[in-house]
Tab-separated table of C-alpha atoms in Angstrom:
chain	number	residue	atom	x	y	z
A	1	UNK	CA	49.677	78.929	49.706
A	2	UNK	CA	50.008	81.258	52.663
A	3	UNK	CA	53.355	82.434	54.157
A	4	UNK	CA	54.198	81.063	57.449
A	5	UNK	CA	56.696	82.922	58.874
A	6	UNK	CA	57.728	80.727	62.111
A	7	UNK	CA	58.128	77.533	60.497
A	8	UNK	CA	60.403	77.023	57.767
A	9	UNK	CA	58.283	75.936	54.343
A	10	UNK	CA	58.336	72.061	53.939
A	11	UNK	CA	60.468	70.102	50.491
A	12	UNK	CA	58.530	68.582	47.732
A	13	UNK	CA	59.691	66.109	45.968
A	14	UNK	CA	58.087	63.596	43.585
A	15	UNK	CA	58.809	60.341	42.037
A	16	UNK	CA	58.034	59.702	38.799
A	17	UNK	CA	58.241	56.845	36.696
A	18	UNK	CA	56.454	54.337	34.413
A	19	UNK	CA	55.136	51.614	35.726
A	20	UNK	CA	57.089	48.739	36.834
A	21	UNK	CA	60.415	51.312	37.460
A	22	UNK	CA	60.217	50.849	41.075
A	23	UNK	CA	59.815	54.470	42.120
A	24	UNK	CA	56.903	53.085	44.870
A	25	UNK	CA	59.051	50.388	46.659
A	26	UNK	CA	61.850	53.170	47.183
A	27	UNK	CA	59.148	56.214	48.984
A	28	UNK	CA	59.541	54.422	52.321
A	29	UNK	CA	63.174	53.827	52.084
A	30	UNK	CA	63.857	57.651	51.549
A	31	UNK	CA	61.174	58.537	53.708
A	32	UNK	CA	62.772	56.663	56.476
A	33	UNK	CA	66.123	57.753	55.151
A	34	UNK	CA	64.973	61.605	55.831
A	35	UNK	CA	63.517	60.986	58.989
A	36	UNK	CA	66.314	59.686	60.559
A	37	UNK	CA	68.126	62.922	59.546
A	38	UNK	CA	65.528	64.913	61.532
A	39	UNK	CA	63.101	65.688	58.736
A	40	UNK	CA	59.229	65.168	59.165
A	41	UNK	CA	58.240	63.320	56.110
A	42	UNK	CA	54.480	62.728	54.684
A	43	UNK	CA	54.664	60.377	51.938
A	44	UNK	CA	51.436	60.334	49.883
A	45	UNK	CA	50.608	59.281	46.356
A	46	UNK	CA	48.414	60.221	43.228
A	47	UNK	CA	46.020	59.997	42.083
A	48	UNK	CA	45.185	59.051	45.743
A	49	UNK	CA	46.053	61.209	49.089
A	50	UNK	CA	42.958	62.114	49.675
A	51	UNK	CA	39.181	59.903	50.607
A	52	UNK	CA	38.006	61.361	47.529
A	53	UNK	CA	40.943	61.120	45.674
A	54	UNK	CA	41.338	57.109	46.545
A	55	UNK	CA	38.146	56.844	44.925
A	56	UNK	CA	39.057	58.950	42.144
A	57	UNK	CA	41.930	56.251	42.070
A	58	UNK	CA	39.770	53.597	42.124
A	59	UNK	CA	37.902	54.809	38.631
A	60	UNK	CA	40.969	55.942	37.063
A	61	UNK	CA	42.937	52.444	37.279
A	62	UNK	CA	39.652	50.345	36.917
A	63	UNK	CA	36.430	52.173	34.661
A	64	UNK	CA	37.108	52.691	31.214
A	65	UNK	CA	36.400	55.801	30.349
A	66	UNK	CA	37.217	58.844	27.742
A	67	UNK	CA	40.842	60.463	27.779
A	68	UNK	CA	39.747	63.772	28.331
A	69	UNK	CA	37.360	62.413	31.103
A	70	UNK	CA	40.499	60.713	32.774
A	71	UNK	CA	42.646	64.155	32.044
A	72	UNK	CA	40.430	66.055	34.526
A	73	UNK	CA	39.668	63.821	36.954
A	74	UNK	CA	43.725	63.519	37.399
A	75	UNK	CA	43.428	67.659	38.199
A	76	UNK	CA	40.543	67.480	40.358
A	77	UNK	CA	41.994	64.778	42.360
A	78	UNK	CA	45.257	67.045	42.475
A	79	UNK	CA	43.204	69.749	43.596
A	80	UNK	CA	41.636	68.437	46.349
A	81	UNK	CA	44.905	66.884	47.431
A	82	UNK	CA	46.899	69.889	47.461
A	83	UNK	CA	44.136	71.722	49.310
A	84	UNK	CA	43.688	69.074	51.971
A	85	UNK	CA	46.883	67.479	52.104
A	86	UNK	CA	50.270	68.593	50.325
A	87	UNK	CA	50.179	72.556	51.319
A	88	UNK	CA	48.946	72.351	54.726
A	89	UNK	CA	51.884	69.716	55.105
A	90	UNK	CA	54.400	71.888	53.217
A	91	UNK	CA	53.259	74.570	55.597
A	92	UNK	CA	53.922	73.093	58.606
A	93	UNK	CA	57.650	72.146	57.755
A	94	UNK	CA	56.928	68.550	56.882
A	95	UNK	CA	58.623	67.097	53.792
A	96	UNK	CA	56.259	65.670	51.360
A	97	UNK	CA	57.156	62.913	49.333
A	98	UNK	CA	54.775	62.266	45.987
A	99	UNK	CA	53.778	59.076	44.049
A	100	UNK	CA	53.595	60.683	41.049
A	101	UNK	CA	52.577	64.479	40.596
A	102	UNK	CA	51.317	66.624	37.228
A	103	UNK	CA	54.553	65.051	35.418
A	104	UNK	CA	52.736	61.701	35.342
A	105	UNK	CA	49.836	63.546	33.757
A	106	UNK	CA	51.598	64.786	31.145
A	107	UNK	CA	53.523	61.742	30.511
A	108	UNK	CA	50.438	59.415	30.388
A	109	UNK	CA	47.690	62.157	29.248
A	110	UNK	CA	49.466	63.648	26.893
A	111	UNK	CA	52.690	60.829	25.557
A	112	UNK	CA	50.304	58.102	26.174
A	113	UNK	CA	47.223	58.957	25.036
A	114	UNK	CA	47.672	61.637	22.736
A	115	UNK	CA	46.504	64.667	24.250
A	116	UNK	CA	47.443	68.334	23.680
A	117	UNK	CA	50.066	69.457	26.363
A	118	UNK	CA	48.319	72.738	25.703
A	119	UNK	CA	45.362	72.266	27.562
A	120	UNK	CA	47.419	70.498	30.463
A	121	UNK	CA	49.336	73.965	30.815
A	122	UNK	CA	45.882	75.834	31.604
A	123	UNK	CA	44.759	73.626	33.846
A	124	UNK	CA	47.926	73.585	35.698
A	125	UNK	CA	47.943	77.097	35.604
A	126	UNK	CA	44.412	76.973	37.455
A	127	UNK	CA	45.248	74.008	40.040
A	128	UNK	CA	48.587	74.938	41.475
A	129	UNK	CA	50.033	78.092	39.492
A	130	UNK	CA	52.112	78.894	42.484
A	131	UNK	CA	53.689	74.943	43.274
A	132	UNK	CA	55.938	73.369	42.010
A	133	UNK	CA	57.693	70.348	43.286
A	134	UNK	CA	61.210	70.863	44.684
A	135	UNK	CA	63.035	68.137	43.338
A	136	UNK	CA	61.540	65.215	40.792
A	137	UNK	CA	63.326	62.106	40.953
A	138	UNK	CA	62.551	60.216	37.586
A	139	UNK	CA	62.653	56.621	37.518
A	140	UNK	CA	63.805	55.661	34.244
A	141	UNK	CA	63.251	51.835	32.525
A	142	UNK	CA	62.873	50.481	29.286
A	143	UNK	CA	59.676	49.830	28.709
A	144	UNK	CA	60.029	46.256	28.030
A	145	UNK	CA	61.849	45.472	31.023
A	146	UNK	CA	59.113	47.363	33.111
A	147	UNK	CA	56.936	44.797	31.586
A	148	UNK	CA	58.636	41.948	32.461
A	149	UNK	CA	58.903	43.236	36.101
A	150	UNK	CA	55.136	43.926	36.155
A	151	UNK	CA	54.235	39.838	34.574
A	152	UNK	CA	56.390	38.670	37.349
A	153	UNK	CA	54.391	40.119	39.905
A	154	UNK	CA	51.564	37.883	39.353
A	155	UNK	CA	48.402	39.736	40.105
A	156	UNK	CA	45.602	41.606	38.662
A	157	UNK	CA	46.448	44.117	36.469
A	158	UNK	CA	45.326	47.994	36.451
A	159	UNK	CA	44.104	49.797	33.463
A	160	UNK	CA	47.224	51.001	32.719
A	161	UNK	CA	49.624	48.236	33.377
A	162	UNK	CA	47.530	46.488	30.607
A	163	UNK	CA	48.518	48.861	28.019
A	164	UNK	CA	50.658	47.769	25.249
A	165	UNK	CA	54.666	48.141	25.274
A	166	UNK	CA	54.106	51.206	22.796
A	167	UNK	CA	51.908	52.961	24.956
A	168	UNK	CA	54.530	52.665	27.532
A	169	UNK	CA	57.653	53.516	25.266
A	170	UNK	CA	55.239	56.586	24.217
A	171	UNK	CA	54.884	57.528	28.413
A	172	UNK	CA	58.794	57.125	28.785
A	173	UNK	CA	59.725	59.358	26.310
A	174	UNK	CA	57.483	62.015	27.252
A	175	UNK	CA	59.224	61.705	30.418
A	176	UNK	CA	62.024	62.068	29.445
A	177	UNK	CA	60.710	65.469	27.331
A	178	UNK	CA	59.967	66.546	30.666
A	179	UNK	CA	63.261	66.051	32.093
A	180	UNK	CA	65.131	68.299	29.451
A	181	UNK	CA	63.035	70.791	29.307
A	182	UNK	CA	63.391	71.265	33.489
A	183	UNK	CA	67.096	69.634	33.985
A	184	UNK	CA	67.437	72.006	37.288
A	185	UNK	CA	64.031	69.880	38.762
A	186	UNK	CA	64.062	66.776	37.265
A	187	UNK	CA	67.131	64.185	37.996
A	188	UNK	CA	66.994	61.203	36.099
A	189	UNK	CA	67.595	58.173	38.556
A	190	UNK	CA	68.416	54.400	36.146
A	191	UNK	CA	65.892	52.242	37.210
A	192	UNK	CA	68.110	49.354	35.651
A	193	UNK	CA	70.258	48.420	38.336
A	194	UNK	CA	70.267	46.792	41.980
A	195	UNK	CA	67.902	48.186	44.265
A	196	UNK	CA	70.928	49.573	46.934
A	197	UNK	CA	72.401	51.179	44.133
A	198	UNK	CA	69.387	53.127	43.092
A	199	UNK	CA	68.405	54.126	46.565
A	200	UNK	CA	72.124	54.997	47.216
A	201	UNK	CA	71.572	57.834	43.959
A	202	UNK	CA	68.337	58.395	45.152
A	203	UNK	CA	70.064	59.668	48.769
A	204	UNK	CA	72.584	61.365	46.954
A	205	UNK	CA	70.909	63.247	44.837
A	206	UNK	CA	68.720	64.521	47.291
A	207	UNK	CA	71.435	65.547	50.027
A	208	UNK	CA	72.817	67.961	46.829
A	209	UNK	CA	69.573	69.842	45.848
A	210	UNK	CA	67.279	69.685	49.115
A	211	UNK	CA	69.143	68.970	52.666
């Protein structure tokens, strides 16, 4: 990423989550919070952001396909959407607000299906050596109430919403791996209680670590 010296360098932050925490229904809550406190917000989402990377999104949730095969696609999507999207935003002061970032791939990649966190660490090294997110906000559920909250939805379910509850406790606790090994970053946020009361520690935490 380049250095721009007139315009102060945007905040990234991420929500992370399995699925059926709730993490997506709260992105334009805080992104409205934030921009009524003066901050330009771009809320975006992977794997997704980008044209390609929507129809990267498309095979990932739908095709069946090889682990490893849906490993990389993950990190070329990210590619492409830090290229065309998340730097040139960070650049020009904007706040960018992430649906899921290389935490999810590591969680799901590597807790859920078994892959070596190894090879995850080279590739991140390659894609985006030099970002990190600012501040990861990590949705945290028992798996088996995310389920429940995911039946109740009533609609068609994606490839991984139709794993089983183990594959799901697996994703969670790789999570939370990720959380103590980068306490400073990551800020677990209980995805177990009323909706005001999450977005209330949502807004709190991130008026102590980024405003």
């Amino acid at each position: 990423m380049t250095e721009n010296h007139g315009t102060p360098r945007g905040r990234f932050i991420t929500f992370e989550g399995i699925d059926g925490a709730g993490k997506s229904s709260h992105i334009k809550a805080t992104a409205e919070w934030l921009r009524a406190r003066g901050r330009p917000v771009l809320a975006t989402r992977e794997p997704g952001g980008t044209p390609l990377g929507e129809m990267l999104r498309e095979l990932l949730l739908h095709q069946r396909m090889h682990r490893e095969t849906e490993a990389l696609l993950m990190f070329a999507g990210r590619r492409e959407h830090l290229v065309q999207v998340i730097e040139p935003a960070l650049e020009r002061g904007d706040w960018v607000i992430c649906d899921r970032f290389s935490d999810a791939t590591y969680a799901y990649q590597s807790g859920g299906r078994g892959l070596d966190q190894a090879k995850f660490a080279q590739l991140e090294e390659w894609v985006h050596a030099h970002l990190q997110p600012d501040l990861t906000l990590l949705f945290d559920l028992p798996a088996g109430i995310a389920r429940r909250r995911i039946a109740a939805q009533a609609r068609d379910l994606d490839r991984f919403e139709q794993e089983q509850a183990d594959f799901h406790e697996r994703v969670r606790l790789a999570y939370l791996d990720r959380a103590a090994a980068a306490p400073q970053r990551i800020h677990l946020i209980d995805a177990d209680q009323a909706p005001e009361i999450v977005m209330k520690r949502i807004e709190e935490t991130i008026a102590i670590h980024c405003l």
